[in-house]
mmCIF file of C-alpha atoms in Angstrom:
data_model
loop_
_atom_site.group_PDB
_atom_site.id
_atom_site.type_symbol
_atom_site.label_atom_id
_atom_site.label_comp_id
_atom_site.label_asym_id
_atom_site.label_seq_id
_atom_site.Cartn_x
_atom_site.Cartn_y
_atom_site.Cartn_z
ATOM 1 C CA MET V 1 176.647 92.627 48.978
ATOM 2 C CA THR V 2 175.896 96.012 50.495
ATOM 3 C CA GLY V 3 177.583 98.864 52.202
ATOM 4 C CA TYR V 4 179.733 100.610 49.634
ATOM 5 C CA PRO V 5 178.465 104.058 48.676
ATOM 6 C CA GLY V 6 176.204 104.348 45.657
ATOM 7 C CA ASP V 7 175.414 101.968 42.853
ATOM 8 C CA ALA V 8 178.293 103.003 40.585
ATOM 9 C CA GLU V 9 181.956 102.071 40.589
ATOM 10 C CA PHE V 10 182.907 105.665 41.470
ATOM 11 C CA GLY V 11 182.010 105.391 45.152
ATOM 12 C CA PHE V 12 183.555 101.939 45.404
ATOM 13 C CA GLU V 13 186.717 103.320 43.828
ATOM 14 C CA LEU V 14 187.023 106.135 46.370
ATOM 15 C CA VAL V 15 186.562 103.804 49.305
ATOM 16 C CA THR V 16 189.068 101.347 47.822
ATOM 17 C CA CYS V 17 191.615 104.163 47.523
ATOM 18 C CA ARG V 18 191.104 105.128 51.150
ATOM 19 C CA TRP V 19 191.409 101.501 52.209
ATOM 20 C CA ALA V 20 194.689 101.226 50.280
ATOM 21 C CA GLU V 21 196.045 104.309 52.071
ATOM 22 C CA ARG V 22 195.327 102.735 55.433
ATOM 23 C CA ALA V 23 195.970 99.035 54.870
ATOM 24 C CA TRP V 24 198.321 98.478 51.925
ATOM 25 C CA PRO V 25 199.899 95.975 51.366
ATOM 26 C CA PRO V 26 197.246 93.377 52.210
ATOM 27 C CA ASP V 27 199.397 90.269 51.885
ATOM 28 C CA ARG V 28 202.767 91.039 53.480
ATOM 29 C CA GLU V 29 204.617 93.256 55.951
ATOM 30 C CA ALA V 30 206.240 96.366 54.496
ATOM 31 C CA ASP V 31 207.562 99.703 55.708
ATOM 32 C CA ALA V 32 206.773 101.400 52.406
ATOM 33 C CA VAL V 33 204.424 104.392 52.343
ATOM 34 C CA PRO V 34 201.509 103.852 49.927
ATOM 35 C CA VAL V 35 200.939 106.814 47.618
ATOM 36 C CA VAL V 36 197.491 106.216 46.136
ATOM 37 C CA ALA V 37 195.965 107.763 43.031
ATOM 38 C CA ARG V 38 193.050 107.002 40.738
ATOM 39 C CA GLN V 39 192.369 107.018 37.003
ATOM 40 C CA LEU V 40 195.995 106.996 35.904
ATOM 41 C CA GLY V 41 197.722 105.121 33.135
ATOM 42 C CA THR V 42 199.001 105.360 29.601
ATOM 43 C CA ARG V 43 197.433 106.194 26.266
ATOM 44 C CA ARG V 44 196.331 102.594 25.842
ATOM 45 C CA ARG V 45 195.307 101.748 29.385
ATOM 46 C CA ARG V 46 193.904 103.611 32.380
ATOM 47 C CA TRP V 47 193.834 102.018 35.820
ATOM 48 C CA ASP V 48 191.145 102.635 38.426
ATOM 49 C CA THR V 49 193.597 102.714 41.318
ATOM 50 C CA VAL V 50 197.386 103.010 41.370
ATOM 51 C CA VAL V 51 199.394 102.321 44.516
ATOM 52 C CA VAL V 52 202.995 103.504 44.524
ATOM 53 C CA GLU V 53 204.919 101.806 47.308
ATOM 54 C CA ALA V 54 207.348 104.553 48.279
ATOM 55 C CA ASP V 55 210.563 104.358 50.238
ATOM 56 C CA PRO V 56 209.928 106.504 53.363
ATOM 57 C CA GLU V 57 213.260 108.357 53.227
ATOM 58 C CA GLY V 58 213.049 108.766 49.470
ATOM 59 C CA LEU V 59 209.500 110.099 49.730
ATOM 60 C CA ALA V 60 210.619 112.659 52.303
ATOM 61 C CA ALA V 61 213.449 113.731 49.977
ATOM 62 C CA ARG V 62 211.014 114.013 47.061
ATOM 63 C CA ALA V 63 209.216 116.780 48.985
ATOM 64 C CA ALA V 64 212.133 119.131 48.210
ATOM 65 C CA PHE V 65 210.839 119.294 44.617
ATOM 66 C CA GLY V 66 207.387 120.529 45.572
ATOM 67 C CA ALA V 67 203.924 119.032 45.744
ATOM 68 C CA ASP V 68 203.165 119.092 42.021
ATOM 69 C CA THR V 69 203.889 116.467 39.397
ATOM 70 C CA LEU V 70 207.202 116.576 37.578
ATOM 71 C CA ASP V 71 206.335 115.722 33.975
ATOM 72 C CA ALA V 72 208.671 113.910 31.580
ATOM 73 C CA ASP V 73 210.430 117.097 30.420
ATOM 74 C CA LEU V 74 210.977 118.338 33.962
ATOM 75 C CA LEU V 75 212.221 114.922 35.078
ATOM 76 C CA HIS V 76 214.810 115.015 32.298
ATOM 77 C CA VAL V 77 216.154 118.271 33.744
ATOM 78 C CA VAL V 78 215.836 117.496 37.446
ATOM 79 C CA ARG V 79 217.313 113.991 37.359
ATOM 80 C CA HIS V 80 220.425 115.076 35.419
ATOM 81 C CA ALA V 81 221.000 118.549 36.817
ATOM 82 C CA PRO V 82 224.635 118.772 38.021
ATOM 83 C CA ALA V 83 225.848 119.497 41.527
ATOM 84 C CA GLU V 84 227.946 122.415 40.209
ATOM 85 C CA TRP V 85 227.047 125.087 37.674
ATOM 86 C CA ALA V 86 227.215 123.868 34.071
ATOM 87 C CA TRP V 87 225.816 124.778 30.675
ATOM 88 C CA TYR V 88 222.596 122.837 30.401
ATOM 89 C CA ARG V 89 223.657 121.229 27.082
ATOM 90 C CA ASP V 90 226.799 119.864 28.704
ATOM 91 C CA ALA V 91 224.958 118.718 31.835
ATOM 92 C CA LEU V 92 221.954 116.989 30.307
ATOM 93 C CA PRO V 93 221.976 113.978 27.992
ATOM 94 C CA HIS V 94 220.632 114.551 24.510
ATOM 95 C CA PRO V 95 216.860 114.141 24.767
ATOM 96 C CA GLY V 96 216.296 112.872 21.240
ATOM 97 C CA TYR V 97 214.419 116.018 20.267
ATOM 98 C CA PRO V 98 215.473 119.672 19.640
ATOM 99 C CA TRP V 99 217.335 121.457 22.422
ATOM 100 C CA ARG V 100 214.943 124.389 22.318
ATOM 101 C CA TYR V 101 212.352 122.222 24.067
ATOM 102 C CA VAL V 102 214.895 121.359 26.750
ATOM 103 C CA ARG V 103 215.638 125.051 27.185
ATOM 104 C CA ALA V 104 211.930 125.700 27.721
ATOM 105 C CA ALA V 105 211.854 122.905 30.305
ATOM 106 C CA VAL V 106 214.882 124.442 32.066
ATOM 107 C CA HIS V 107 213.019 127.735 32.377
ATOM 108 C CA ARG V 108 209.916 125.942 33.730
ATOM 109 C CA ALA V 109 212.023 123.984 36.201
ATOM 110 C CA ALA V 110 213.686 127.167 37.453
ATOM 111 C CA ASP V 111 210.327 128.922 37.758
ATOM 112 C CA ARG V 112 209.113 126.033 39.923
ATOM 113 C CA GLY V 113 212.267 126.132 42.032
ATOM 114 C CA VAL V 114 213.274 122.536 41.299
ATOM 115 C CA VAL V 115 216.626 123.595 39.775
ATOM 116 C CA GLU V 116 218.720 126.737 39.959
ATOM 117 C CA LYS V 117 219.422 128.730 36.790
ATOM 118 C CA ARG V 118 221.760 131.552 35.874
ATOM 119 C CA ARG V 119 223.032 133.162 32.690
ATOM 120 C CA SER V 120 226.752 133.113 31.920
ATOM 121 C CA GLY V 121 227.350 135.215 28.844
ATOM 122 C CA ASN V 122 224.953 133.861 26.262
ATOM 123 C CA ARG V 123 224.678 130.475 27.932
ATOM 124 C CA ILE V 124 222.135 129.201 30.451
ATOM 125 C CA GLU V 125 223.705 127.281 33.300
ATOM 126 C CA ILE V 126 221.876 125.071 35.785
ATOM 127 C CA ARG V 127 222.574 123.498 39.155
ATOM 128 C CA ARG V 128 220.491 121.039 41.119
ATOM 129 C CA ILE V 129 218.831 121.974 44.400
ATOM 130 C CA ALA V 130 219.202 118.382 45.623
ATOM 131 C CA PRO V 131 219.700 114.926 44.124
ATOM 132 C CA TYR V 132 216.435 113.559 42.792
ATOM 133 C CA PRO V 133 215.734 110.559 45.071
ATOM 134 C CA ASP V 134 215.056 106.960 44.162
ATOM 135 C CA TRP V 135 211.739 107.009 46.002
ATOM 136 C CA VAL V 136 209.661 104.453 44.062
ATOM 137 C CA ARG V 137 209.948 100.836 45.162
ATOM 138 C CA ARG V 138 206.997 99.187 43.456
ATOM 139 C CA ILE V 139 203.927 100.157 41.429
ATOM 140 C CA VAL V 140 200.679 98.259 41.823
ATOM 141 C CA ALA V 141 197.664 98.474 39.515
ATOM 142 C CA VAL V 142 194.168 97.768 40.854
ATOM 143 C CA GLU V 143 191.036 97.359 38.759
ATOM 144 C CA ASN V 144 187.838 97.999 40.734
ATOM 145 C CA LYS V 145 184.759 95.951 39.888
ATOM 146 C CA PRO V 146 182.208 95.776 42.729
ATOM 147 C CA ASP V 147 179.753 93.871 40.501
ATOM 148 C CA LEU V 148 180.677 91.444 37.766
ATOM 149 C CA ASP V 149 177.975 90.814 35.224
ATOM 150 C CA ALA V 150 178.850 88.901 32.067
ATOM 151 C CA SER V 151 179.838 91.904 29.932
ATOM 152 C CA ALA V 152 181.869 93.501 32.716
ATOM 153 C CA ALA V 153 183.694 90.216 33.309
ATOM 154 C CA ARG V 154 184.642 89.856 29.633
ATOM 155 C CA ALA V 155 185.997 93.411 29.450
ATOM 156 C CA LEU V 156 187.833 92.962 32.735
ATOM 157 C CA ALA V 157 189.557 89.781 31.539
ATOM 158 C CA ASP V 158 190.898 91.538 28.441
ATOM 159 C CA GLN V 159 192.078 94.558 30.441
ATOM 160 C CA VAL V 160 193.852 92.533 33.113
ATOM 161 C CA THR V 161 195.462 90.272 30.506
ATOM 162 C CA HIS V 162 196.876 93.385 28.846
ATOM 163 C CA ASP V 163 198.216 94.596 32.208
ATOM 164 C CA VAL V 164 199.947 91.276 32.882
ATOM 165 C CA GLU V 165 201.455 91.045 29.411
ATOM 166 C CA THR V 166 202.849 94.589 29.383
ATOM 167 C CA ALA V 167 204.178 94.268 32.973
ATOM 168 C CA LEU V 168 204.302 98.011 33.494
ATOM 169 C CA ALA V 169 203.263 97.428 37.117
ATOM 170 C CA ASP V 170 204.915 95.077 39.603
ATOM 171 C CA GLU V 171 201.546 93.576 40.536
ATOM 172 C CA VAL V 172 198.033 93.603 39.135
ATOM 173 C CA TRP V 173 194.946 93.187 41.333
ATOM 174 C CA VAL V 174 191.186 93.078 40.925
ATOM 175 C CA ALA V 175 189.181 94.526 43.834
ATOM 176 C CA THR V 176 185.562 93.498 44.225
ATOM 177 C CA ALA V 177 182.909 93.605 46.925
ATOM 178 C CA ALA V 178 182.698 90.509 49.094
ATOM 179 C CA THR V 179 179.574 88.425 48.610
ATOM 180 C CA GLY V 180 179.926 86.110 51.604
ATOM 181 C CA GLU V 181 179.792 83.043 49.389
ATOM 182 C CA THR V 182 182.161 80.147 49.970
ATOM 183 C CA VAL V 183 183.842 80.830 46.633
ATOM 184 C CA GLU V 184 183.806 84.450 45.520
ATOM 185 C CA PRO V 185 182.224 84.685 42.044
ATOM 186 C CA VAL V 186 185.181 86.673 40.712
ATOM 187 C CA LEU V 187 187.345 83.537 41.054
ATOM 188 C CA LEU V 188 185.134 81.777 38.532
ATOM 189 C CA GLU V 189 185.872 84.364 35.861
ATOM 190 C CA ASP V 190 188.478 83.847 33.173
ATOM 191 C CA LEU V 191 191.114 86.123 34.674
ATOM 192 C CA PRO V 192 194.890 85.651 34.297
ATOM 193 C CA VAL V 193 196.279 83.586 37.149
ATOM 194 C CA GLU V 194 198.960 86.267 37.648
ATOM 195 C CA ALA V 195 196.349 88.775 38.852
ATOM 196 C CA GLY V 196 195.529 88.960 42.545
ATOM 197 C CA VAL V 197 191.963 89.252 43.823
ATOM 198 C CA LEU V 198 190.786 91.308 46.815
ATOM 199 C CA ALA V 199 187.324 90.989 48.316
ATOM 200 C CA LEU V 200 186.336 94.074 50.320
ATOM 201 C CA ASP V 201 183.773 93.515 53.056
ATOM 202 C CA PHE V 202 181.729 96.645 53.753
ATOM 203 C CA GLU V 203 179.306 95.157 56.259
ATOM 204 C CA GLY V 204 179.526 97.184 59.457
ATOM 205 C CA ALA V 205 182.276 99.403 58.011
ATOM 206 C CA CYS V 206 180.235 102.194 56.456
ATOM 207 C CA GLY V 207 178.463 104.990 58.278
ATOM 208 C CA ASP V 208 178.982 108.603 59.180
ATOM 209 C CA GLY V 209 181.850 109.416 61.470
ATOM 210 C CA ASP V 210 183.087 105.948 62.311
ATOM 211 C CA GLY V 211 186.268 106.306 60.259
ATOM 212 C CA ARG V 212 186.514 102.572 59.670
ATOM 213 C CA VAL V 213 187.730 101.151 56.410
ATOM 214 C CA PRO V 214 186.456 97.859 54.975
ATOM 215 C CA ASP V 215 188.014 94.530 55.804
ATOM 216 C CA ALA V 216 189.808 93.064 52.821
ATOM 217 C CA ALA V 217 190.490 89.395 52.192
ATOM 218 C CA VAL V 218 193.084 88.221 49.696
ATOM 219 C CA VAL V 219 191.229 85.463 47.884
ATOM 220 C CA TRP V 220 193.930 85.020 45.242
ATOM 221 C CA HIS V 221 197.555 86.074 45.569
ATOM 222 C CA PRO V 222 199.156 87.871 42.623
ATOM 223 C CA ALA V 223 202.316 86.874 40.840
ATOM 224 C CA SER V 224 205.210 89.311 40.835
ATOM 225 C CA LEU V 225 205.659 90.705 37.345
ATOM 226 C CA ASP V 226 209.009 91.737 35.888
ATOM 227 C CA PRO V 227 208.950 95.387 34.792
ATOM 228 C CA ASP V 228 212.582 95.034 33.611
ATOM 229 C CA ALA V 229 211.585 92.527 30.934
ATOM 230 C CA ASP V 230 211.175 93.768 27.382
ATOM 231 C CA THR V 231 207.569 93.512 26.282
ATOM 232 C CA SER V 232 205.852 95.959 23.945
ATOM 233 C CA LEU V 233 208.164 98.527 25.580
ATOM 234 C CA SER V 234 211.871 98.194 26.204
ATOM 235 C CA ALA V 235 213.072 98.042 29.793
ATOM 236 C CA ASP V 236 214.422 101.614 29.579
ATOM 237 C CA GLU V 237 211.182 102.966 28.136
ATOM 238 C CA LYS V 238 209.249 101.148 30.810
ATOM 239 C CA ALA V 239 211.425 102.576 33.580
ATOM 240 C CA ASP V 240 210.730 106.089 32.302
ATOM 241 C CA ARG V 241 206.978 105.417 32.040
ATOM 242 C CA ARG V 242 206.891 104.014 35.566
ATOM 243 C CA LEU V 243 208.595 107.050 37.045
ATOM 244 C CA GLU V 244 206.297 109.394 35.115
ATOM 245 C CA LEU V 245 203.320 107.404 36.393
ATOM 246 C CA ALA V 246 204.594 107.585 39.971
ATOM 247 C CA GLU V 247 205.099 111.342 39.640
ATOM 248 C CA ARG V 248 201.535 111.776 38.419
ATOM 249 C CA ALA V 249 200.297 109.739 41.372
ATOM 250 C CA TYR V 250 202.342 111.906 43.737
ATOM 251 C CA GLY V 251 200.976 115.109 42.279
ATOM 252 C CA SER V 252 197.309 114.186 41.918
ATOM 253 C CA GLY V 253 196.477 111.601 44.581
ATOM 254 C CA TRP V 254 192.977 110.141 44.612
ATOM 255 C CA ARG V 255 191.180 113.084 46.212
ATOM 256 C CA SER V 256 191.619 115.093 43.017
ATOM 257 C CA TYR V 257 188.191 113.844 41.910
ATOM 258 C CA VAL V 258 186.829 117.154 43.219
ATOM 259 C CA ASP V 259 188.674 118.945 40.397
ATOM 260 C CA THR V 260 186.262 117.443 37.852
ATOM 261 C CA MET V 261 183.091 117.933 39.925
ATOM 262 C CA ARG V 262 181.150 120.989 41.121
ATOM 263 C CA PRO V 263 181.748 121.447 44.848
ATOM 264 C CA ASP V 264 180.550 125.037 44.345
ATOM 265 C CA CYS V 265 176.994 123.702 43.883
ATOM 266 C CA ARG V 266 174.755 124.384 46.879
ATOM 267 C CA TRP V 267 173.702 120.715 46.919
ATOM 268 C CA PHE V 268 177.255 119.298 47.040
ATOM 269 C CA GLU V 269 178.375 117.700 50.291
ATOM 270 C CA LEU V 270 180.986 115.236 51.496
ATOM 271 C CA ARG V 271 179.847 112.332 53.657
ATOM 272 C CA GLU V 272 182.096 109.842 55.353
ATOM 273 C CA ARG V 273 181.623 106.315 54.097
ATOM 274 C CA SER V 274 183.928 103.488 55.115
ATOM 275 C CA GLY V 275 186.631 105.940 56.178
ATOM 276 C CA ALA V 276 186.522 108.016 52.972
ATOM 277 C CA PHE V 277 184.906 111.338 52.185
ATOM 278 C CA VAL V 278 182.499 110.583 49.337
ATOM 279 C CA PRO V 279 180.457 113.208 47.430
ATOM 280 C CA TRP V 280 176.747 113.403 48.260
ATOM 281 C CA CYS V 281 174.077 115.283 46.299
ATOM 282 C CA VAL V 282 171.432 116.694 48.630
ATOM 283 C CA ALA V 283 169.069 117.419 45.741
ATOM 284 C CA LYS V 284 169.144 113.870 44.382
ATOM 285 C CA GLU V 285 169.719 112.236 47.788
ATOM 286 C CA CYS V 286 172.398 109.934 46.451
ATOM 287 C CA HIS V 287 176.133 109.556 45.991
ATOM 288 C CA GLN V 288 176.539 111.109 42.576
ATOM 289 C CA THR V 289 179.146 110.063 40.051
ATOM 290 C CA ALA V 290 181.784 112.423 38.687
ATOM 291 C CA ALA V 291 180.029 112.381 35.304
ATOM 292 C CA GLU V 292 176.719 113.445 36.874
ATOM 293 C CA CYS V 293 178.170 116.289 38.930
ATOM 294 C CA SER V 294 178.654 119.031 36.347
ATOM 295 C CA GLY V 295 177.369 122.451 35.434
ATOM 296 C CA SER V 296 174.947 120.826 32.981
ATOM 297 C CA CYS V 297 173.154 118.934 35.770
ATOM 298 C CA PRO V 298 169.526 120.158 35.929
ATOM 299 C CA GLU V 299 169.798 120.394 39.722
ATOM 300 C CA PHE V 300 172.951 122.512 39.666
ATOM 301 C CA GLN V 301 172.659 125.728 41.634
ATOM 302 C CA PRO V 302 175.656 127.924 42.442
ATOM 303 C CA GLU V 303 176.315 128.648 46.085
ATOM 304 C CA PRO V 304 174.495 131.784 47.225
ATOM 305 C CA PRO V 305 176.884 134.767 47.331
ATOM 306 C CA ALA V 306 176.234 135.153 51.058
ATOM 307 C CA TRP V 307 177.778 131.725 51.675
ATOM 308 C CA ARG V 308 181.060 132.893 50.163
ATOM 309 C CA THR V 309 181.487 135.818 52.545
ATOM 310 C CA ARG V 310 181.127 133.971 55.833
ATOM 311 C CA GLY V 311 184.037 134.027 58.205
ATOM 312 C CA TRP V 312 187.045 136.312 58.360
ATOM 313 C CA PRO V 313 189.101 136.681 56.348
ATOM 314 C CA ILE V 314 186.870 135.817 53.417
ATOM 315 C CA GLY V 315 187.760 132.281 52.380
ATOM 316 C CA GLY V 316 185.004 131.423 49.922
ATOM 317 C CA GLY V 317 181.997 129.202 50.375
ATOM 318 C CA PRO V 318 181.651 125.516 51.293
ATOM 319 C CA GLY V 319 183.004 124.475 47.901
ATOM 320 C CA LYS V 320 186.320 126.213 48.604
ATOM 321 C CA ALA V 321 186.397 124.672 52.071
ATOM 322 C CA ILE V 322 185.924 121.186 50.579
ATOM 323 C CA ARG V 323 188.819 121.755 48.193
ATOM 324 C CA ARG V 324 191.042 122.930 51.046
ATOM 325 C CA LEU V 325 190.106 119.938 53.197
ATOM 326 C CA LEU V 326 190.900 117.384 50.499
ATOM 327 C CA ALA V 327 194.125 119.177 49.517
ATOM 328 C CA ARG V 328 195.224 119.284 53.160
ATOM 329 C CA ARG V 329 194.618 115.559 53.640
ATOM 330 C CA ARG V 330 196.507 114.808 50.431
ATOM 331 C CA ARG V 331 199.503 116.847 51.622
ATOM 332 C CA ARG V 332 199.487 115.135 55.017
ATOM 333 C CA ARG V 333 199.440 111.726 53.340
ATOM 334 C CA ARG V 334 202.516 112.542 51.282
ATOM 335 C CA ARG V 335 204.388 114.133 54.157
ATOM 336 C CA TYR V 336 203.569 111.921 57.106
ATOM 337 C CA GLY V 337 202.081 108.755 55.607
ATOM 338 C CA SER V 338 198.882 109.140 57.658
ATOM 339 C CA ASP V 339 196.099 111.621 58.352
#
């Protein structure tokens, strides 16, 4: 098993996200647009990769509300904002908490341009800019485990069992690196039968500039879970959580890893591996993890000031250029479904 970048799950995770953008779903035909994000979840559970299968027309309509995440408070305002001017307390259902917090959310929503606001006497009235679309078809959770030693397998079994039992996602998958064996070792682990298994083959797929993503074989098909069923959460609570999760995926995407790293370090580069841009540390000559790439790294050196003044107009150094590149590709993915 070779070919995925680095020895840690971080590089595997990035390449898996890029593969999902290009090739999801792996087991059926669909016209949905995959919106892919990483390291999202709830207080109790965080998933490596989240794939939101979006309705193409709904996703295009969602763009009217901007590129950033709409959090739970903003969703409460945006989804119930009326077509005609109305006092916000008449227009919105009672949130179950004090109205002053709703009023603060109304002001935030207006500042972001996702609703219109005006004052009528001593009352604040709101009006929607557009109906909030039903853009989310399905949500898929993927746990990435390129290597499965005994301890990793035990932890994975517990995590995936929790995912199946809570049924917050429509499907749960485990992605691993293909070994070439007749029976992939992951199938011998004590995983719930409801979880699907993907084996990603990196042989011949990695390398600078080739743009190819790994081949992926479905070695076990997942069961369809029922998010409408009451589990530890009621169906209504689960519907709200799912939409909040989809909004976070829309706003962050998977390329947001750069926000927790130091692209302003002189040793930070992006190298293409299996169709994805993956961080590379020139000083350490390896694909660093997000935890390693910080200001406390002994190899960290800020970009020389001269680097930040190249070009006209001044646009910052290579670190700023990396951020712009990843942000641009994320926007193109949301808008056009490809890049």
